[in-house]
mmCIF file of C-alpha atoms and ligand atoms in Angstrom:
data_model
loop_
_atom_site.group_PDB
_atom_site.id
_atom_site.type_symbol
_atom_site.label_atom_id
_atom_site.label_comp_id
_atom_site.label_asym_id
_atom_site.label_seq_id
_atom_site.Cartn_x
_atom_site.Cartn_y
_atom_site.Cartn_z
ATOM 1 C CA MET A 1 34.973 6.547 22.617
ATOM 2 C CA ASN A 2 33.899 6.303 19.005
ATOM 3 C CA ASP A 3 34.392 9.512 17.007
ATOM 4 C CA ALA A 4 32.504 8.168 13.990
ATOM 5 C CA LEU A 5 29.848 10.369 12.429
ATOM 6 C CA LEU A 6 28.614 7.392 10.432
ATOM 7 C CA SER A 7 29.163 3.673 10.990
ATOM 8 C CA ALA A 8 28.243 1.040 8.445
ATOM 9 C CA ARG A 9 28.148 -2.418 9.976
ATOM 10 C CA ASN A 10 28.073 -5.636 7.967
ATOM 11 C CA LEU A 11 26.073 -4.070 5.147
ATOM 12 C CA SER A 12 24.830 -6.377 2.440
ATOM 13 C CA VAL A 13 22.323 -5.818 -0.340
ATOM 14 C CA ARG A 14 21.141 -8.279 -2.910
ATOM 15 C CA PHE A 15 19.412 -7.489 -6.201
ATOM 16 C CA GLY A 16 18.001 -10.787 -7.423
ATOM 17 C CA GLY A 17 21.057 -12.929 -8.068
ATOM 18 C CA VAL A 18 23.566 -10.069 -7.632
ATOM 19 C CA LEU A 19 25.126 -9.491 -4.232
ATOM 20 C CA ALA A 20 25.938 -5.823 -4.949
ATOM 21 C CA VAL A 21 27.323 -5.146 -1.440
ATOM 22 C CA ASN A 22 28.621 -8.016 0.649
ATOM 23 C CA ASN A 23 29.302 -7.613 4.375
ATOM 24 C CA VAL A 24 30.844 -4.123 4.164
ATOM 25 C CA SER A 25 31.790 -2.294 7.384
ATOM 26 C CA PHE A 26 33.438 1.101 7.773
ATOM 27 C CA ASP A 27 33.392 4.237 9.952
ATOM 28 C CA VAL A 28 33.433 7.762 8.648
ATOM 29 C CA LYS A 29 35.012 10.017 11.274
ATOM 30 C CA GLN A 30 33.829 13.510 12.004
ATOM 31 C CA GLY A 31 35.685 16.028 9.817
ATOM 32 C CA GLU A 32 37.479 13.625 7.472
ATOM 33 C CA VAL A 33 37.315 12.975 3.742
ATOM 34 C CA PHE A 34 36.654 9.244 3.356
ATOM 35 C CA THR A 35 36.771 7.861 -0.169
ATOM 36 C CA LEU A 36 35.388 4.695 -1.752
ATOM 37 C CA ILE A 37 37.304 3.419 -4.753
ATOM 38 C CA GLY A 38 36.912 0.296 -6.839
ATOM 39 C CA PRO A 39 36.411 -0.918 -10.396
ATOM 40 C CA ASN A 40 33.093 -0.448 -12.237
ATOM 41 C CA GLY A 41 30.286 -2.402 -10.601
ATOM 42 C CA ALA A 42 32.186 -2.725 -7.282
ATOM 43 C CA GLY A 43 29.153 -1.512 -5.302
ATOM 44 C CA LYS A 44 30.235 2.054 -4.499
ATOM 45 C CA THR A 45 27.083 3.860 -5.640
ATOM 46 C CA THR A 46 24.995 1.158 -3.987
ATOM 47 C CA VAL A 47 26.662 2.018 -0.647
ATOM 48 C CA PHE A 48 25.670 5.668 -1.240
ATOM 49 C CA ASN A 49 22.119 4.578 -2.051
ATOM 50 C CA LEU A 50 22.001 2.631 1.192
ATOM 51 C CA ILE A 51 23.116 5.695 3.157
ATOM 52 C CA SER A 52 20.587 7.900 1.309
ATOM 53 C CA ARG A 53 17.944 5.257 2.145
ATOM 54 C CA ILE A 54 17.104 4.777 -1.538
ATOM 55 C CA TYR A 55 17.796 1.098 -0.810
ATOM 56 C CA THR A 56 17.304 -0.843 2.400
ATOM 57 C CA PRO A 57 20.130 -3.244 3.265
ATOM 58 C CA THR A 58 19.332 -6.948 3.093
ATOM 59 C CA THR A 59 21.405 -7.275 6.264
ATOM 60 C CA GLY A 60 23.460 -4.905 8.387
ATOM 61 C CA GLU A 61 22.967 -1.466 9.889
ATOM 62 C CA ILE A 62 24.037 2.148 9.507
ATOM 63 C CA ASP A 63 24.476 4.370 12.576
ATOM 64 C CA TYR A 64 24.526 8.100 12.054
ATOM 65 C CA MET A 65 25.147 10.533 14.893
ATOM 66 C CA GLY A 66 24.395 7.802 17.375
ATOM 67 C CA ALA A 67 21.023 6.786 15.883
ATOM 68 C CA LYS A 68 20.000 4.058 13.484
ATOM 69 C CA LEU A 69 19.830 5.567 10.002
ATOM 70 C CA THR A 70 18.223 2.405 8.694
ATOM 71 C CA ASP A 71 15.115 3.262 10.781
ATOM 72 C CA GLN A 72 14.670 6.592 9.005
ATOM 73 C CA PRO A 73 12.432 7.106 5.951
ATOM 74 C CA PRO A 74 14.184 8.453 2.836
ATOM 75 C CA HIS A 75 12.500 11.885 3.008
ATOM 76 C CA LYS A 76 14.071 12.512 6.452
ATOM 77 C CA ILE A 77 17.646 12.083 5.227
ATOM 78 C CA ALA A 78 18.236 15.709 4.110
ATOM 79 C CA ALA A 79 16.785 17.049 7.360
ATOM 80 C CA LEU A 80 19.261 14.831 9.255
ATOM 81 C CA GLY A 81 22.105 16.717 7.585
ATOM 82 C CA ILE A 82 23.031 14.323 4.786
ATOM 83 C CA ALA A 83 23.330 15.780 1.285
ATOM 84 C CA ARG A 84 24.586 14.240 -1.932
ATOM 85 C CA THR A 85 25.585 14.815 -5.491
ATOM 86 C CA PHE A 86 24.950 12.206 -8.180
ATOM 87 C CA GLN A 87 27.172 10.240 -10.543
ATOM 88 C CA ASN A 88 25.088 11.782 -13.361
ATOM 89 C CA ILE A 89 24.328 15.391 -12.530
ATOM 90 C CA GLU A 90 20.730 15.871 -11.397
ATOM 91 C CA LEU A 91 19.710 19.529 -11.641
ATOM 92 C CA PHE A 92 16.664 21.386 -12.902
ATOM 93 C CA GLU A 93 17.916 22.242 -16.376
ATOM 94 C CA HIS A 94 15.311 24.911 -17.106
ATOM 95 C CA ALA A 95 15.821 26.851 -13.912
ATOM 96 C CA THR A 96 18.581 29.320 -13.031
ATOM 97 C CA VAL A 97 21.509 28.475 -10.776
ATOM 98 C CA LEU A 98 19.966 30.532 -7.962
ATOM 99 C CA HIS A 99 16.626 28.756 -8.297
ATOM 100 C CA ASN A 100 18.314 25.342 -8.193
ATOM 101 C CA LEU A 101 20.015 26.375 -4.956
ATOM 102 C CA LEU A 102 16.764 27.608 -3.448
ATOM 103 C CA ILE A 103 15.078 24.319 -4.320
ATOM 104 C CA GLY A 104 17.995 22.508 -2.653
ATOM 105 C CA ARG A 105 17.335 24.564 0.448
ATOM 106 C CA HIS A 106 13.689 23.599 0.619
ATOM 107 C CA THR A 107 14.317 20.686 2.985
ATOM 108 C CA HIS A 108 15.138 23.237 5.671
ATOM 109 C CA ARG A 109 11.700 24.792 5.579
ATOM 110 C CA GLN A 110 9.813 24.244 8.830
ATOM 111 C CA THR A 111 6.810 26.211 7.653
ATOM 112 C CA GLY A 112 3.431 24.506 7.145
ATOM 113 C CA VAL A 113 1.093 24.657 4.180
ATOM 114 C CA TRP A 114 -1.175 27.402 5.668
ATOM 115 C CA SER A 115 1.773 29.522 6.574
ATOM 116 C CA GLU A 116 3.076 29.168 2.991
ATOM 117 C CA ILE A 117 -0.332 30.007 1.450
ATOM 118 C CA PHE A 118 -0.814 33.135 3.548
ATOM 119 C CA PHE A 119 2.882 34.059 3.317
ATOM 120 C CA THR A 120 3.210 34.647 7.052
ATOM 121 C CA GLN A 121 6.181 36.219 8.825
ATOM 122 C CA LYS A 122 7.601 32.742 9.439
ATOM 123 C CA THR A 123 7.470 31.980 5.721
ATOM 124 C CA ARG A 124 9.040 35.354 4.899
ATOM 125 C CA ASP A 125 11.878 34.703 7.379
ATOM 126 C CA ALA A 126 12.493 31.219 5.916
ATOM 127 C CA GLU A 127 12.601 32.755 2.432
ATOM 128 C CA ILE A 128 15.143 35.364 3.534
ATOM 129 C CA GLN A 129 17.304 32.729 5.239
ATOM 130 C CA ALA A 130 17.213 30.538 2.135
ATOM 131 C CA ARG A 131 18.278 33.463 -0.073
ATOM 132 C CA GLU A 132 21.108 34.399 2.311
ATOM 133 C CA LYS A 133 22.406 30.837 2.387
ATOM 134 C CA ALA A 134 22.243 30.515 -1.393
ATOM 135 C CA GLU A 135 24.146 33.789 -1.844
ATOM 136 C CA GLN A 136 26.772 32.654 0.689
ATOM 137 C CA VAL A 137 27.284 29.377 -1.189
ATOM 138 C CA ILE A 138 27.430 31.211 -4.548
ATOM 139 C CA ASP A 139 30.234 33.374 -3.130
ATOM 140 C CA PHE A 140 31.984 30.409 -1.517
ATOM 141 C CA LEU A 141 32.122 28.420 -4.781
ATOM 142 C CA ASP A 142 32.782 31.443 -6.982
ATOM 143 C CA LEU A 143 29.543 31.072 -8.931
ATOM 144 C CA GLN A 144 28.586 34.800 -8.965
ATOM 145 C CA HIS A 145 29.091 34.971 -12.711
ATOM 146 C CA HIS A 146 26.570 32.157 -13.316
ATOM 147 C CA ARG A 147 24.061 33.113 -10.619
ATOM 148 C CA ASP A 148 21.201 33.995 -12.995
ATOM 149 C CA SER A 149 22.109 31.675 -15.875
ATOM 150 C CA TYR A 150 19.894 28.763 -16.864
ATOM 151 C CA VAL A 151 21.562 25.452 -16.001
ATOM 152 C CA ALA A 152 20.841 24.062 -19.493
ATOM 153 C CA GLY A 153 23.187 26.634 -21.030
ATOM 154 C CA LEU A 154 26.128 26.032 -18.683
ATOM 155 C CA PRO A 155 29.267 24.028 -19.490
ATOM 156 C CA TYR A 156 29.446 20.586 -17.836
ATOM 157 C CA GLY A 157 32.241 21.626 -15.442
ATOM 158 C CA VAL A 158 30.171 24.508 -14.064
ATOM 159 C CA ARG A 159 27.128 22.273 -13.633
ATOM 160 C CA LYS A 160 29.202 19.965 -11.440
ATOM 161 C CA VAL A 161 29.996 22.933 -9.177
ATOM 162 C CA VAL A 162 26.312 23.990 -9.170
ATOM 163 C CA GLU A 163 25.359 20.492 -8.011
ATOM 164 C CA LEU A 164 27.912 20.789 -5.214
ATOM 165 C CA ALA A 165 26.464 24.218 -4.362
ATOM 166 C CA ARG A 166 22.945 22.843 -4.191
ATOM 167 C CA ALA A 167 24.078 20.157 -1.753
ATOM 168 C CA LEU A 168 25.871 22.781 0.408
ATOM 169 C CA CYS A 169 22.710 24.922 0.614
ATOM 170 C CA THR A 170 21.124 22.263 2.789
ATOM 171 C CA GLU A 171 23.942 22.892 5.335
ATOM 172 C CA PRO A 172 24.928 19.228 5.547
ATOM 173 C CA LYS A 173 26.985 17.583 8.272
ATOM 174 C CA LEU A 174 27.810 14.746 5.900
ATOM 175 C CA LEU A 175 28.272 15.360 2.180
ATOM 176 C CA LEU A 176 28.188 12.388 -0.206
ATOM 177 C CA LEU A 177 29.940 13.061 -3.534
ATOM 178 C CA ASP A 178 29.529 10.399 -6.234
ATOM 179 C CA GLU A 179 32.427 10.831 -8.684
ATOM 180 C CA PRO A 180 32.905 14.597 -8.343
ATOM 181 C CA SER A 181 35.559 14.616 -11.095
ATOM 182 C CA SER A 182 33.749 12.510 -13.694
ATOM 183 C CA GLY A 183 33.606 14.328 -17.027
ATOM 184 C CA LEU A 184 35.947 17.089 -15.829
ATOM 185 C CA ASN A 185 39.236 18.036 -17.498
ATOM 186 C CA VAL A 186 42.512 18.171 -15.551
ATOM 187 C CA GLU A 187 42.159 21.841 -14.638
ATOM 188 C CA GLU A 188 38.546 21.456 -13.508
ATOM 189 C CA THR A 189 39.529 18.383 -11.485
ATOM 190 C CA ASP A 190 42.214 20.471 -9.724
ATOM 191 C CA ASP A 191 39.568 23.089 -8.933
ATOM 192 C CA MET A 192 37.273 20.358 -7.588
ATOM 193 C CA ALA A 193 40.103 19.204 -5.274
ATOM 194 C CA PHE A 194 40.350 22.753 -3.892
ATOM 195 C CA TRP A 195 36.575 22.971 -3.317
ATOM 196 C CA ILE A 196 36.573 19.650 -1.464
ATOM 197 C CA GLN A 197 39.499 20.742 0.719
ATOM 198 C CA ASP A 198 37.766 24.075 1.459
ATOM 199 C CA ILE A 199 34.507 22.288 2.299
ATOM 200 C CA LYS A 200 36.389 20.143 4.799
ATOM 201 C CA ASN A 201 38.718 22.786 6.243
ATOM 202 C CA GLU A 202 36.622 25.961 6.134
ATOM 203 C CA LEU A 203 33.108 24.589 6.545
ATOM 204 C CA GLY A 204 34.055 21.588 8.721
ATOM 205 C CA ILE A 205 31.818 19.275 6.695
ATOM 206 C CA THR A 206 32.585 15.540 6.683
ATOM 207 C CA VAL A 207 32.878 14.167 3.145
ATOM 208 C CA LEU A 208 32.200 10.642 1.910
ATOM 209 C CA MET A 209 33.262 10.427 -1.708
ATOM 210 C CA VAL A 210 33.285 7.898 -4.534
ATOM 211 C CA GLU A 211 36.053 8.692 -6.985
ATOM 212 C CA HIS A 212 38.090 7.077 -9.748
ATOM 213 C CA ASP A 213 40.755 9.739 -10.299
ATOM 214 C CA MET A 214 43.576 8.649 -8.007
ATOM 215 C CA THR A 215 45.327 12.032 -8.191
ATOM 216 C CA LEU A 216 42.237 13.655 -6.732
ATOM 217 C CA VAL A 217 41.770 10.793 -4.257
ATOM 218 C CA SER A 218 45.347 11.115 -2.971
ATOM 219 C CA LYS A 219 45.123 14.896 -2.729
ATOM 220 C CA VAL A 220 41.984 15.153 -0.642
ATOM 221 C CA SER A 221 41.325 11.859 1.148
ATOM 222 C CA ASP A 222 42.256 11.141 4.754
ATOM 223 C CA ARG A 223 41.285 7.488 4.341
ATOM 224 C CA VAL A 224 40.327 5.264 1.459
ATOM 225 C CA LEU A 225 38.260 2.085 1.269
ATOM 226 C CA ALA A 226 38.727 -0.088 -1.791
ATOM 227 C CA MET A 227 35.886 -2.343 -2.898
ATOM 228 C CA ASN A 228 35.635 -5.067 -5.498
ATOM 229 C CA GLN A 229 32.581 -7.110 -6.415
ATOM 230 C CA GLY A 230 30.684 -5.816 -3.400
ATOM 231 C CA GLU A 231 33.405 -6.645 -0.874
ATOM 232 C CA VAL A 232 35.971 -4.629 1.070
ATOM 233 C CA LEU A 233 39.447 -5.170 -0.365
ATOM 234 C CA ALA A 234 41.501 -2.733 1.715
ATOM 235 C CA MET A 235 41.236 0.305 3.956
ATOM 236 C CA GLY A 236 43.889 2.855 4.935
ATOM 237 C CA THR A 237 45.655 5.990 3.767
ATOM 238 C CA PRO A 238 45.542 6.662 0.013
ATOM 239 C CA ARG A 239 49.121 5.407 -0.331
ATOM 240 C CA GLU A 240 48.520 2.224 1.688
ATOM 241 C CA VAL A 241 45.464 1.344 -0.359
ATOM 242 C CA GLN A 242 47.080 2.158 -3.688
ATOM 243 C CA ASN A 243 49.975 -0.156 -2.851
ATOM 244 C CA ASP A 244 47.801 -2.981 -1.533
ATOM 245 C CA PRO A 245 48.429 -6.104 -3.648
ATOM 246 C CA GLY A 246 44.739 -7.085 -3.562
ATOM 247 C CA VAL A 247 43.741 -3.657 -4.841
ATOM 248 C CA ILE A 248 46.308 -3.714 -7.630
ATOM 249 C CA GLU A 249 45.235 -7.203 -8.604
ATOM 250 C CA ALA A 250 41.561 -6.192 -8.726
ATOM 251 C CA TYR A 251 42.379 -3.409 -11.151
ATOM 252 C CA LEU A 252 44.938 -5.163 -13.266
ATOM 253 C CA GLY A 253 43.976 -8.807 -13.082
ATOM 254 C CA SER A 254 47.307 -10.356 -12.150
ATOM 255 C CA ILE A 255 49.880 -9.585 -9.487
ATOM 256 C CA ASP A 256 52.664 -10.942 -11.714
ATOM 257 C CA ASP A 257 51.944 -8.274 -14.302
ATOM 258 C CA VAL A 258 52.328 -5.580 -11.644
ATOM 259 C CA SER A 259 55.688 -6.908 -10.404
ATOM 260 C CA SER A 260 56.992 -6.916 -13.904
ATOM 261 C CA LEU A 261 55.694 -3.402 -14.496
ATOM 262 C CA ARG A 262 57.429 -2.195 -11.333
ATOM 263 C CA ARG A 263 60.687 -3.682 -12.605
ATOM 264 C CA GLN A 264 60.188 -1.624 -15.747
ATOM 265 C CA HIS A 265 59.714 1.508 -13.539
ATOM 266 C CA LYS A 266 56.155 2.047 -14.655
ATOM 267 C CA THR A 267 53.542 3.281 -12.198
ATOM 268 C CA VAL A 268 50.181 1.796 -11.502
ATOM 269 C CA ASP A 269 47.156 4.051 -11.487
ATOM 270 C CA VAL A 270 44.398 1.965 -10.008
ATOM 271 C CA HIS A 271 41.796 3.416 -12.297
ATOM 272 C CA ALA A 272 43.573 4.360 -15.491
ATOM 273 C CA GLY A 273 45.695 1.205 -15.508
ATOM 274 C CA VAL A 274 49.346 1.634 -16.420
ATOM 275 C CA ARG A 275 51.252 4.777 -17.141
ATOM 276 C CA SER A 276 54.749 4.983 -18.557
HETATM 277 N N1 ATP B 301 18.816 -1.264 -8.639
HETATM 278 C C1 ATP B 301 19.593 -2.268 -9.026
HETATM 279 N N2 ATP B 301 19.061 -3.440 -9.494
HETATM 280 C C2 ATP B 301 19.848 -4.466 -9.874
HETATM 281 N N3 ATP B 301 21.201 -4.456 -9.817
HETATM 282 C C3 ATP B 301 21.784 -3.314 -9.383
HETATM 283 C C4 ATP B 301 21.034 -2.168 -8.955
HETATM 284 N N4 ATP B 301 21.905 -1.190 -8.559
HETATM 285 C C5 ATP B 301 23.121 -1.714 -8.731
HETATM 286 N N5 ATP B 301 23.061 -2.963 -9.214
HETATM 287 C C6 ATP B 301 24.208 -3.857 -9.486
HETATM 288 O O1 ATP B 301 25.030 -3.834 -8.351
HETATM 289 C C7 ATP B 301 26.403 -3.843 -8.704
HETATM 290 C C8 ATP B 301 27.104 -2.641 -8.120
HETATM 291 O O2 ATP B 301 26.673 -1.457 -8.807
HETATM 292 P P1 ATP B 301 27.114 0.003 -8.385
HETATM 293 O O3 ATP B 301 26.331 0.959 -9.237
HETATM 294 O O4 ATP B 301 27.008 0.142 -6.926
HETATM 295 O O5 ATP B 301 28.658 -0.005 -8.816
HETATM 296 P P2 ATP B 301 29.742 1.173 -8.742
HETATM 297 O O6 ATP B 301 30.859 0.658 -7.894
HETATM 298 O O7 ATP B 301 29.109 2.452 -8.365
HETATM 299 O O8 ATP B 301 30.241 1.200 -10.271
HETATM 300 P P3 ATP B 301 30.642 2.430 -11.237
HETATM 301 O O9 ATP B 301 32.083 2.712 -10.967
HETATM 302 O O10 ATP B 301 30.444 1.886 -12.607
HETATM 303 O O11 ATP B 301 29.728 3.573 -10.945
HETATM 304 C C9 ATP B 301 26.442 -3.925 -10.221
HETATM 305 O O12 ATP B 301 26.551 -5.269 -10.585
HETATM 306 C C10 ATP B 301 25.087 -3.356 -10.620
HETATM 307 O O13 ATP B 301 24.688 -3.835 -11.874
HETATM 308 MG MG1 MG B 302 28.800 4.231 -9.332
#
């Protein structure tokens, strides 16, 4: 019995001469936080874009909840319960936080054009449900204070949480987070770790994340997949992957350097390099 929510099988995608993803397979299990790590250009965002159906794989398949995701058109993805945040925040800058969340919710609307034009009972009910969900998410992520603020005026760290909120408003089963800590300071990154843990534990949402900050990765991930130059390097617990010689080599260039660093009692952070 396979308890995978999503299965990627032998995924490859080529852009001209670049094999951005090369024969990558992994399962994301229901209820886990599964994290992709790897140096710049490893192919992590491309894997997300394959799952979001922005790209079609050159070869390979993605199964999601027992059906072939690769058969689905991109506009169906949100309705299938897959939501994402972007490496570079993508919000409507000149709208309030609440409005951004209501826009995020729009994929849930089952109402037709005529029903929207004449503002029927069905449309009214959908509107009320959308508002209720947005308010719930605002409370859940502690955004009450920013509810009616314009996104353009908000600090970067708050915008990252608003983007997360917008994704949650679609009530996803699978949440894709592309570098949730990028641009955040240490304190904001700690907060992000708490939100991700709450999303998993309290909302039961499965999370597939791309992340560079290994402190955050170790704190929240059940399993980690390391990629380099489009290929899978290692898969396992955060500790197993961080200690994998192939992973260390990909980040630092030479295994000999790492052995000598270990002798000097220095630690290896697979993204930041070497710390004293
Ligand atoms: N649309 C595209 N057209 C051409 N090449 C692309 C395209 N998207 C990605 N690539 C290439 O594919 C490779 C993988 O890129 P990708 O953005 O997936 O890396 P990444 O692991 O997310 O890196 P980073 O950590 O910098 O975000 C890179 O060589 C990139 O230049
Ligand atoms: Mg990326």
